[in-house]
mmCIF file of C-alpha atoms and ligand atoms in Angstrom:
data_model
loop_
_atom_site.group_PDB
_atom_site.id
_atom_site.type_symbol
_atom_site.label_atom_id
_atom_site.label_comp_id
_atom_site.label_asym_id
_atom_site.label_seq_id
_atom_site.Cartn_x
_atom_site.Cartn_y
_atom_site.Cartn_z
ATOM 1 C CA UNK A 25 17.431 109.108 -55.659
ATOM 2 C CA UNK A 26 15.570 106.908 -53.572
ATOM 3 C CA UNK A 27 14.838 107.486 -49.620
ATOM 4 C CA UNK A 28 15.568 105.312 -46.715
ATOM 5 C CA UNK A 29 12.899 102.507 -45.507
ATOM 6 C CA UNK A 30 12.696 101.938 -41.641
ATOM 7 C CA UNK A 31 10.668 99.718 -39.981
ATOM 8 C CA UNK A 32 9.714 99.184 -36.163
ATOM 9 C CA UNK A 33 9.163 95.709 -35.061
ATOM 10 C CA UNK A 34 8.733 93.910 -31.998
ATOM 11 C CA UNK A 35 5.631 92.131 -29.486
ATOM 12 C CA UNK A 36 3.161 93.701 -28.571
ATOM 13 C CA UNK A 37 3.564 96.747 -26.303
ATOM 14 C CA UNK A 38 7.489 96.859 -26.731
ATOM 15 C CA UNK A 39 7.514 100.903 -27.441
ATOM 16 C CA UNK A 40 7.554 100.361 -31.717
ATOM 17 C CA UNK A 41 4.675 103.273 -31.537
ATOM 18 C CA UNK A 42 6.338 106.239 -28.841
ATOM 19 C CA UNK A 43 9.722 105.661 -30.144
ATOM 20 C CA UNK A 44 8.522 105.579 -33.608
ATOM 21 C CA UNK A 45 7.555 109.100 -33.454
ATOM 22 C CA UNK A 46 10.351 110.187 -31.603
ATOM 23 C CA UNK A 47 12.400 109.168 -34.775
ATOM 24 C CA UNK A 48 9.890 110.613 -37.050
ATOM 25 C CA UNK A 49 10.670 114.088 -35.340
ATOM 26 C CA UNK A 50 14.000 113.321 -34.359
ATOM 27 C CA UNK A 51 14.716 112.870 -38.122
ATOM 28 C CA UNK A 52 12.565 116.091 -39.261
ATOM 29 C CA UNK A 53 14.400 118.438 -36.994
ATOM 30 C CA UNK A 54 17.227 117.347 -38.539
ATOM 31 C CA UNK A 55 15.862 118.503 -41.953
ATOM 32 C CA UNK A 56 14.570 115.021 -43.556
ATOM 33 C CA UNK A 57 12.043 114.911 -45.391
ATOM 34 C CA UNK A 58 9.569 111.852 -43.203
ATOM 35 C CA UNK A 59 6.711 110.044 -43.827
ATOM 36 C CA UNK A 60 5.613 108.189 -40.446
ATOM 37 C CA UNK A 61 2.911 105.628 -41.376
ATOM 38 C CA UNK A 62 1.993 102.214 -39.605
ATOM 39 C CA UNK A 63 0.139 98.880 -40.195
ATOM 40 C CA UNK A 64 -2.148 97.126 -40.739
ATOM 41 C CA UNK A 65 -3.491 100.445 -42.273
ATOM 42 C CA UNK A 66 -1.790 103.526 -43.322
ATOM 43 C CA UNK A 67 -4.410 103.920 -45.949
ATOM 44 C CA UNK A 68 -8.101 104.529 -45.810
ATOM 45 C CA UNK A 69 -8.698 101.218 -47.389
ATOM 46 C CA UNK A 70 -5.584 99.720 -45.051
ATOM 47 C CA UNK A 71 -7.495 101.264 -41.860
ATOM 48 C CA UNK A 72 -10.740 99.334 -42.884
ATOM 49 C CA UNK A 73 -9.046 96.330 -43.253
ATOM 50 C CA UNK A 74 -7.280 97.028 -39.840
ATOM 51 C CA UNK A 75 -10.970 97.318 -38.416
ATOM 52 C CA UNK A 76 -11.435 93.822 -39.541
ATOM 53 C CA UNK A 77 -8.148 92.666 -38.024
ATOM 54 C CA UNK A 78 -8.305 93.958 -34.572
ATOM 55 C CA UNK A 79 -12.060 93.212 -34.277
ATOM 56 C CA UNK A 80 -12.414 90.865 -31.114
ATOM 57 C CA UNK A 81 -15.959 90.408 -32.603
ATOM 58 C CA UNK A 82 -14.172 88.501 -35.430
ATOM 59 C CA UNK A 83 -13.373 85.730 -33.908
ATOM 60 C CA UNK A 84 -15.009 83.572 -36.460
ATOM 61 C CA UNK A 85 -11.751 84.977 -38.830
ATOM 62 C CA UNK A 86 -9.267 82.098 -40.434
ATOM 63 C CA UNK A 87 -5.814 81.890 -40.591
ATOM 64 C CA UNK A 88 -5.493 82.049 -44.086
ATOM 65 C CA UNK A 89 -8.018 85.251 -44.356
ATOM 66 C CA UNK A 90 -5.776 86.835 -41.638
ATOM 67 C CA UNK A 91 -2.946 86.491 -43.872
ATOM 68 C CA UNK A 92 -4.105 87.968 -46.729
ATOM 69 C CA UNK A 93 -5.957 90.645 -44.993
ATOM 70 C CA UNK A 94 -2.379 91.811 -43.892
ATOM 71 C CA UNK A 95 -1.148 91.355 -47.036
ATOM 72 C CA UNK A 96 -4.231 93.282 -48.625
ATOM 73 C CA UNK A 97 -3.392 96.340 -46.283
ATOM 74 C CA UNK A 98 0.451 95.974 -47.226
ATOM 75 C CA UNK A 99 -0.165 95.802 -51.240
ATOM 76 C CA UNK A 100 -1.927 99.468 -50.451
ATOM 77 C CA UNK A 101 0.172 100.799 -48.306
ATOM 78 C CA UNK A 102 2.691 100.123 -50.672
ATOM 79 C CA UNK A 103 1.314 101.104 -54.124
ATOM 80 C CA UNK A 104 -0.298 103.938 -51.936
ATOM 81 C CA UNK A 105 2.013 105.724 -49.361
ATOM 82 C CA UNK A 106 5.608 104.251 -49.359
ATOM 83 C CA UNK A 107 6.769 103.520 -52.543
ATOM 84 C CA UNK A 108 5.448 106.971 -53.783
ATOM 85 C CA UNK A 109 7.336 108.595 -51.013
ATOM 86 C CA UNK A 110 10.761 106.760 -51.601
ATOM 87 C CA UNK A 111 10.741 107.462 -55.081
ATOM 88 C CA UNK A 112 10.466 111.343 -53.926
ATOM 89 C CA UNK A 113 13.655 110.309 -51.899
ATOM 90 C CA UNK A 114 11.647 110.890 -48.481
ATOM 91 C CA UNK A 115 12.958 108.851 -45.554
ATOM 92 C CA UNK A 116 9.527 106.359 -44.566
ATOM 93 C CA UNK A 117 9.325 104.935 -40.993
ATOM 94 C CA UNK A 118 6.063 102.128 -40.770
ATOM 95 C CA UNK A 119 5.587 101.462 -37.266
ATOM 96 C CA UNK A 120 5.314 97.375 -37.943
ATOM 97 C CA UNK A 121 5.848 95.859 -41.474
ATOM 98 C CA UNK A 122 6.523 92.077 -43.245
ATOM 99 C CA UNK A 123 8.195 91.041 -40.158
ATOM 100 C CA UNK A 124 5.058 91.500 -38.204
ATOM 101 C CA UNK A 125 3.388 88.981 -40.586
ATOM 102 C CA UNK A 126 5.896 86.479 -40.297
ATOM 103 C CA UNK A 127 6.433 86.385 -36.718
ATOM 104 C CA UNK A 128 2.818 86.553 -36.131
ATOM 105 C CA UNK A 129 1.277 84.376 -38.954
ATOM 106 C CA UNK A 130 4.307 82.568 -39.656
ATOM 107 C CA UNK A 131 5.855 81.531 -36.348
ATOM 108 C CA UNK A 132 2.425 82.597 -34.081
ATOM 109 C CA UNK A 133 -0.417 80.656 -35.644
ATOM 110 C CA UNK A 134 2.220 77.954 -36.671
ATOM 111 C CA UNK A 135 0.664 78.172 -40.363
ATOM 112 C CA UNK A 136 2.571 76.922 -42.970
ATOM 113 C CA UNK A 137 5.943 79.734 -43.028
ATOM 114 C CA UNK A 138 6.782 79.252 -46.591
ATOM 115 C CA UNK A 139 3.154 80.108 -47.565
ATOM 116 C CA UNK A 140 3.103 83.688 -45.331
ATOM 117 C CA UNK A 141 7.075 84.160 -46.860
ATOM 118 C CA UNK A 142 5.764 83.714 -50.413
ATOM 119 C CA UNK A 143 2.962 85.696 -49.782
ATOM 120 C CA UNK A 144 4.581 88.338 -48.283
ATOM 121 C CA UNK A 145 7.271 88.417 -51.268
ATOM 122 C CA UNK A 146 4.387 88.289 -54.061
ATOM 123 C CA UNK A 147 3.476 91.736 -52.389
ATOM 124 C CA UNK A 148 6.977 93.178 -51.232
ATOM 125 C CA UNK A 149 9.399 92.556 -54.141
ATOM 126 C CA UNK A 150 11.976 94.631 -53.652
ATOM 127 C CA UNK A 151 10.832 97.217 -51.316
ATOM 128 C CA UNK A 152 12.197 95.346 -48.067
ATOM 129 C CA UNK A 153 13.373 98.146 -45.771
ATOM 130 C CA UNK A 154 16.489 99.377 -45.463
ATOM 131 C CA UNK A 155 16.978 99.232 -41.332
ATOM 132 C CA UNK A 156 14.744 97.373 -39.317
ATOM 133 C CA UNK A 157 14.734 98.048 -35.836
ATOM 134 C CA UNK A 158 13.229 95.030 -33.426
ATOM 135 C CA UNK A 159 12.564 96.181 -29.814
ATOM 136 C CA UNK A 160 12.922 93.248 -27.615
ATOM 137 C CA UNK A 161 10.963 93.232 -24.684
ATOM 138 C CA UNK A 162 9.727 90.386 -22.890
ATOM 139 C CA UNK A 163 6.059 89.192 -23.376
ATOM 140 C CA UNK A 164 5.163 89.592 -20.381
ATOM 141 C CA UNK A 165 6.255 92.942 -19.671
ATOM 142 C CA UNK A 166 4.722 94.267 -23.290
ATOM 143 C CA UNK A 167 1.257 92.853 -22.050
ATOM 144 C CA UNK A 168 1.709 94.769 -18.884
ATOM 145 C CA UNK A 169 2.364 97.904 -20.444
ATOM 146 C CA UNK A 170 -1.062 97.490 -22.904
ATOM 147 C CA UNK A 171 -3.045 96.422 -19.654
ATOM 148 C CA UNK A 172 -2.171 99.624 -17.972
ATOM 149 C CA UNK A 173 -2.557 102.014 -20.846
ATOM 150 C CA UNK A 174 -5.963 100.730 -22.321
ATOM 151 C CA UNK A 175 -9.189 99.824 -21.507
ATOM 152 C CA UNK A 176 -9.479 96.808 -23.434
ATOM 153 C CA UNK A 177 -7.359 94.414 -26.000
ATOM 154 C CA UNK A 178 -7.680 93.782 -29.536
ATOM 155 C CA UNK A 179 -8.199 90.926 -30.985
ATOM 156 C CA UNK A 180 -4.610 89.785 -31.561
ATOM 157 C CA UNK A 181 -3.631 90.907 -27.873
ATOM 158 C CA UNK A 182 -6.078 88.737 -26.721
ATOM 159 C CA UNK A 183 -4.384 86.009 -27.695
ATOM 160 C CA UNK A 184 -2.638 83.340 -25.337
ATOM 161 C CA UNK A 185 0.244 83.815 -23.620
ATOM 162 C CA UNK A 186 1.620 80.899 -25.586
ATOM 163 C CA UNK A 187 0.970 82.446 -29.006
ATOM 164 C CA UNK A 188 2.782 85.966 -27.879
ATOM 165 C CA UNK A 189 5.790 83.305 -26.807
ATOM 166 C CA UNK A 190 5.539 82.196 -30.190
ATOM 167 C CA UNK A 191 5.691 85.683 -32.133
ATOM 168 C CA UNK A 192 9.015 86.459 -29.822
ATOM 169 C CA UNK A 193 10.229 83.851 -31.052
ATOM 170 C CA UNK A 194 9.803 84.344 -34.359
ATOM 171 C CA UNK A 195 10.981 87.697 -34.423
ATOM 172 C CA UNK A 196 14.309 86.862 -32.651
ATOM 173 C CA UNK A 197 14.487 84.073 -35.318
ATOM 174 C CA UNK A 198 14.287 86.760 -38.162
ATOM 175 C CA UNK A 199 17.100 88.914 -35.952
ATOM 176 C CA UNK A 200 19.388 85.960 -35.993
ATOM 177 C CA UNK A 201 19.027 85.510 -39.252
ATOM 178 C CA UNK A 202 18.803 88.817 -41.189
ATOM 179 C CA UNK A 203 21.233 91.739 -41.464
ATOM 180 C CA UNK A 204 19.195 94.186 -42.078
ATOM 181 C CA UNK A 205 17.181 93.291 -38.390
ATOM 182 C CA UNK A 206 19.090 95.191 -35.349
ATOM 183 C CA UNK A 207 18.107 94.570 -32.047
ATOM 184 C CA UNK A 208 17.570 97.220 -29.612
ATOM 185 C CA UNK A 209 16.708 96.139 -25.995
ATOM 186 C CA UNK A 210 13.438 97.622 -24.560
ATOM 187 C CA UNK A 211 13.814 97.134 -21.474
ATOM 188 C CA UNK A 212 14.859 100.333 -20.435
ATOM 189 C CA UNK A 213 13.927 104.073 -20.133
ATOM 190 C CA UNK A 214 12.251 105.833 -23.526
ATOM 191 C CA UNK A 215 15.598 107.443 -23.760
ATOM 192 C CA UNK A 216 18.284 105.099 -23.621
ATOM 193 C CA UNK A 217 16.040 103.535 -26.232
ATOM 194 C CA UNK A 218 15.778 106.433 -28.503
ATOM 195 C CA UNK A 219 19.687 106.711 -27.784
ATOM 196 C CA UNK A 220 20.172 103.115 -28.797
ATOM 197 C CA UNK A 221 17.472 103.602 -32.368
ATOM 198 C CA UNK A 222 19.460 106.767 -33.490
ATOM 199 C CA UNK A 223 22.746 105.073 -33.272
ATOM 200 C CA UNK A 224 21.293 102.419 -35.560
ATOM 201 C CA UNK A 225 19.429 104.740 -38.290
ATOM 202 C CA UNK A 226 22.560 107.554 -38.259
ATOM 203 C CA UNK A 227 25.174 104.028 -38.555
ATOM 204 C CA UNK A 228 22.808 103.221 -42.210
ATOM 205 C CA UNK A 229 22.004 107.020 -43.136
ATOM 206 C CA UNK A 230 26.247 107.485 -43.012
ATOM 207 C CA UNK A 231 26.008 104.114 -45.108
ATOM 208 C CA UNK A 232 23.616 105.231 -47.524
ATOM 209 C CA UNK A 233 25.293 108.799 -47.890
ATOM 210 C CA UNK A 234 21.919 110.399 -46.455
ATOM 211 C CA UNK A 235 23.851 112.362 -43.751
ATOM 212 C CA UNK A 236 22.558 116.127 -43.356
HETATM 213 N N1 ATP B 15 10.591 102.392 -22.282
HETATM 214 C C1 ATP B 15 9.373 102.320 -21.770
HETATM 215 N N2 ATP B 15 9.191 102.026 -20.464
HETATM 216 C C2 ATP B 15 7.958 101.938 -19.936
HETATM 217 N N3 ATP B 15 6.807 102.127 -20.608
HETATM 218 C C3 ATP B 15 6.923 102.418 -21.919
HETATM 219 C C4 ATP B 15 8.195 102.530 -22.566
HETATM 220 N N4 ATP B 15 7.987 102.821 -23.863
HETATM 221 C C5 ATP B 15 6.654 102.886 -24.023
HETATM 222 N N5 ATP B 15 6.007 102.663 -22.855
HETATM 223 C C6 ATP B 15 4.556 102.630 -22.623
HETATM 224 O O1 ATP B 15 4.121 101.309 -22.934
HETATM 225 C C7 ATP B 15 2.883 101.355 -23.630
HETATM 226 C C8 ATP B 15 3.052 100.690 -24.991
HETATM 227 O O2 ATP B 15 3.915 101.498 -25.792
HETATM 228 P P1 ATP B 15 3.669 101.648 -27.362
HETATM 229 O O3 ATP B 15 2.233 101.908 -27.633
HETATM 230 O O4 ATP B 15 4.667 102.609 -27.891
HETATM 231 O O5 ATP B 15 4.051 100.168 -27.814
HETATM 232 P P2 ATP B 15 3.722 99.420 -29.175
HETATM 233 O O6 ATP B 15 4.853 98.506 -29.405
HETATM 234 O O7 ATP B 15 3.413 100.417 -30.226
HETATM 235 O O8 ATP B 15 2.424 98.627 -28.759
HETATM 236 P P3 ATP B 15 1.357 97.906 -29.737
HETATM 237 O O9 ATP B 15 1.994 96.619 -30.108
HETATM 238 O O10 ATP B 15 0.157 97.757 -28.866
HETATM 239 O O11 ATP B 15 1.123 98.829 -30.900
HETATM 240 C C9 ATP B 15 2.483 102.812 -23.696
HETATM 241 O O12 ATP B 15 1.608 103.096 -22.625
HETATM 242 C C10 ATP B 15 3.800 103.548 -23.543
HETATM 243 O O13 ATP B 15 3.621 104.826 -22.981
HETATM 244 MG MG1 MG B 16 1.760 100.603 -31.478
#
């Protein structure tokens, strides 16, 4: 038996972190066995290579290193943490994932897409999630929300406006195109989000036969 793979997507400050927990515990209470892990990192050589990533200091950093740093803290997190865990049949939720590196490398930086895709496949092969859930929130109001919560911005959220337009639109791209992608608006209280997610994961649990 093999366990469900969810993933959280979305920009920057859209809620993929609070309402990723709230499934993790959501799911537990309801007897699951969950693994709640995140990236860049997940790992203690994935949360060194994060350190690297969301270093403003870095600025020096190219495009192509940034992509296979992300892919270097995938490959881990992977042979590490979530295929273990599915093969256990434990239900994994990774607060950001492959769709993170193609809306942000990949449609963000404008780098060549086919090269972050192939990438990106090289160190996924079959373990694409199951569900994805993309909260879609407007740039603008993500940004807000990070401004307001902390002190200071990483090196990604530092970034342009123009460059987060970019990323939204790559991930609504991947939406549009990909079944496995559902769309839950963000724009609304924690709870008619979490409402909206557990709709989505028990709808592909019943599918799956997972149903406790
Ligand atoms: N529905 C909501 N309405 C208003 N504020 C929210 C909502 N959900 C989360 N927040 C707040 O917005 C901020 C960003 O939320 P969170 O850290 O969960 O987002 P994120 O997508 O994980 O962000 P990041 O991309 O920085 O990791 C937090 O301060 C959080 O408390
Ligand atoms: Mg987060």
């Amino acid at each position: 038996m093999r366990g469900i793979f969810i993933t959280m997507e979305g920009p920057d400050g859209s809620g993929k972190s609070t309402q990723a927990k709230r499934l993790f515990e959501y799911l537990r209470g309801k007897g699951y066995n969950v693994v709640l892990t995140r990236e860049p990192g997940g790992t203690s050589v994935g949360e060194q290579i994060r350190n690297i990533l969301l270093n403003p200091d870095n600025s020096e950093l190219g495009f192509k290193t940034e992509v296979l740093l992300y892919a270097a803290s995938r490959a881990q997190h992977l042979e590490e943490v979530i295929i273990p865990a599915l093969k256990e049949g434990k239900t994994v939720i990774s607060d950001r994932f492959v769709d993170s590196s193609i809306a942000y490398q990949g449609y963000g930086r404008s780098l060549n897409l086919p090269l972050v895709v192939e990438i990106n496949r090289l160190v996924v092969e079959n373990y694409m999630p199951d569900l994805t859930i993309l909260l879609d929130l407007p740039v603008e109001v993500g940004l807000e929300r990070i401004r307001k919560k902390q002190k200071s911005m990483d090196r990604l959220e530092q970034e342009a406006i123009s460059f987060h337009e970019q990323v939204y639109h790559g991930f609504k791209k991947l939406a549009f195109n990909e079944k496995r992608i559902k769309t839950v608006s963000a724009d609304g209280s924690e709870d008619m989000i979490f409402a909206h997610i557990v709709k989505m994961v028990e709808e592909k649990l019943k599918e799956v036969n997972l149903i406790v």
